[in-house]
Amino acid sequence: MPDIIREYLPILIPIIILEIALMIYSLSHVLKHDRYKFGSRTMWILIVVFIQIIGPILYLTIGREDE
């Protein structure tokens, strides 16, 4: 393994795990609920999946309707 990868791997693994966990939680929430502050289910699914780390955070902070 190249030295650069070995050097950054301890930093990247937690970030990747966090991204996957946020995406799974956000997608499950989008699919279970019908109401959003704005936008549609399709829009939020695309944002959560294609905008890495920021997409799930956007959904959780401004997209989901208060329960």
Coordinates of C-alpha atoms in Angstrom, one line a residue:
M1 CA 0.0 0.0 0.0
P2 CA 1.4 3.5 -0.9
D3 CA 2.5 5.5 2.1
I4 CA 0.0 8.3 1.5
I5 CA -2.9 5.9 1.7
R6 CA -1.5 4.3 4.9
E7 CA -1.1 7.8 6.4
Y8 CA -4.6 9.0 5.7
L9 CA -6.5 5.7 6.2
P10 CA -7.1 6.2 10.0
I11 CA -8.7 9.5 9.2
L12 CA -10.7 8.3 6.2
I13 CA -12.3 5.2 7.8
P14 CA -14.3 7.1 10.4
I15 CA -15.4 9.7 7.8
I16 CA -16.6 6.9 5.5
I17 CA -18.4 5.1 8.3
L18 CA -20.1 8.4 9.4
E19 CA -21.2 9.1 5.8
I20 CA -22.7 5.6 5.4
A21 CA -24.5 5.8 8.7
L22 CA -25.9 9.3 8.0
M23 CA -27.0 8.2 4.5
I24 CA -28.8 5.0 5.8
Y25 CA -30.5 7.0 8.6
S26 CA -31.6 9.8 6.3
L27 CA -32.8 7.5 3.5
S28 CA -34.8 5.4 6.0
H29 CA -36.4 8.6 7.4
V30 CA -37.2 9.9 3.9
L31 CA -38.8 6.6 2.9
K32 CA -40.9 6.3 6.1
H33 CA -42.3 9.9 6.1
D34 CA -44.5 11.7 3.7
R35 CA -44.1 15.3 4.8
Y36 CA -41.1 17.5 4.3
K37 CA -40.6 21.2 4.9
F38 CA -40.1 21.7 1.2
G39 CA -39.4 19.5 -1.8
S40 CA -40.5 16.0 -2.6
R41 CA -39.4 12.5 -1.6
T42 CA -37.6 12.1 -4.9
M43 CA -35.7 15.3 -4.5
W44 CA -34.5 14.4 -1.0
I45 CA -33.5 10.9 -2.0
L46 CA -31.3 12.4 -4.8
I47 CA -29.8 15.0 -2.4
V48 CA -29.1 12.4 0.3
V49 CA -27.5 9.9 -2.1
F50 CA -25.5 12.2 -4.5
I51 CA -24.3 15.1 -2.2
Q52 CA -21.9 13.3 0.0
I53 CA -22.0 14.1 3.8
I54 CA -23.7 17.4 3.2
G55 CA -26.9 15.9 1.7
P56 CA -27.9 13.8 4.7
I57 CA -27.0 16.8 7.0
L58 CA -29.1 19.1 4.9
Y59 CA -32.1 16.7 5.1
L60 CA -31.8 16.2 8.8
T61 CA -31.5 20.0 9.5
I62 CA -33.8 21.7 7.0
G63 CA -35.7 19.0 5.1
R64 CA -37.5 16.8 7.5
E65 CA -40.8 17.9 9.0
D66 CA -40.9 18.2 12.8
E67 CA -42.7 15.3 14.3

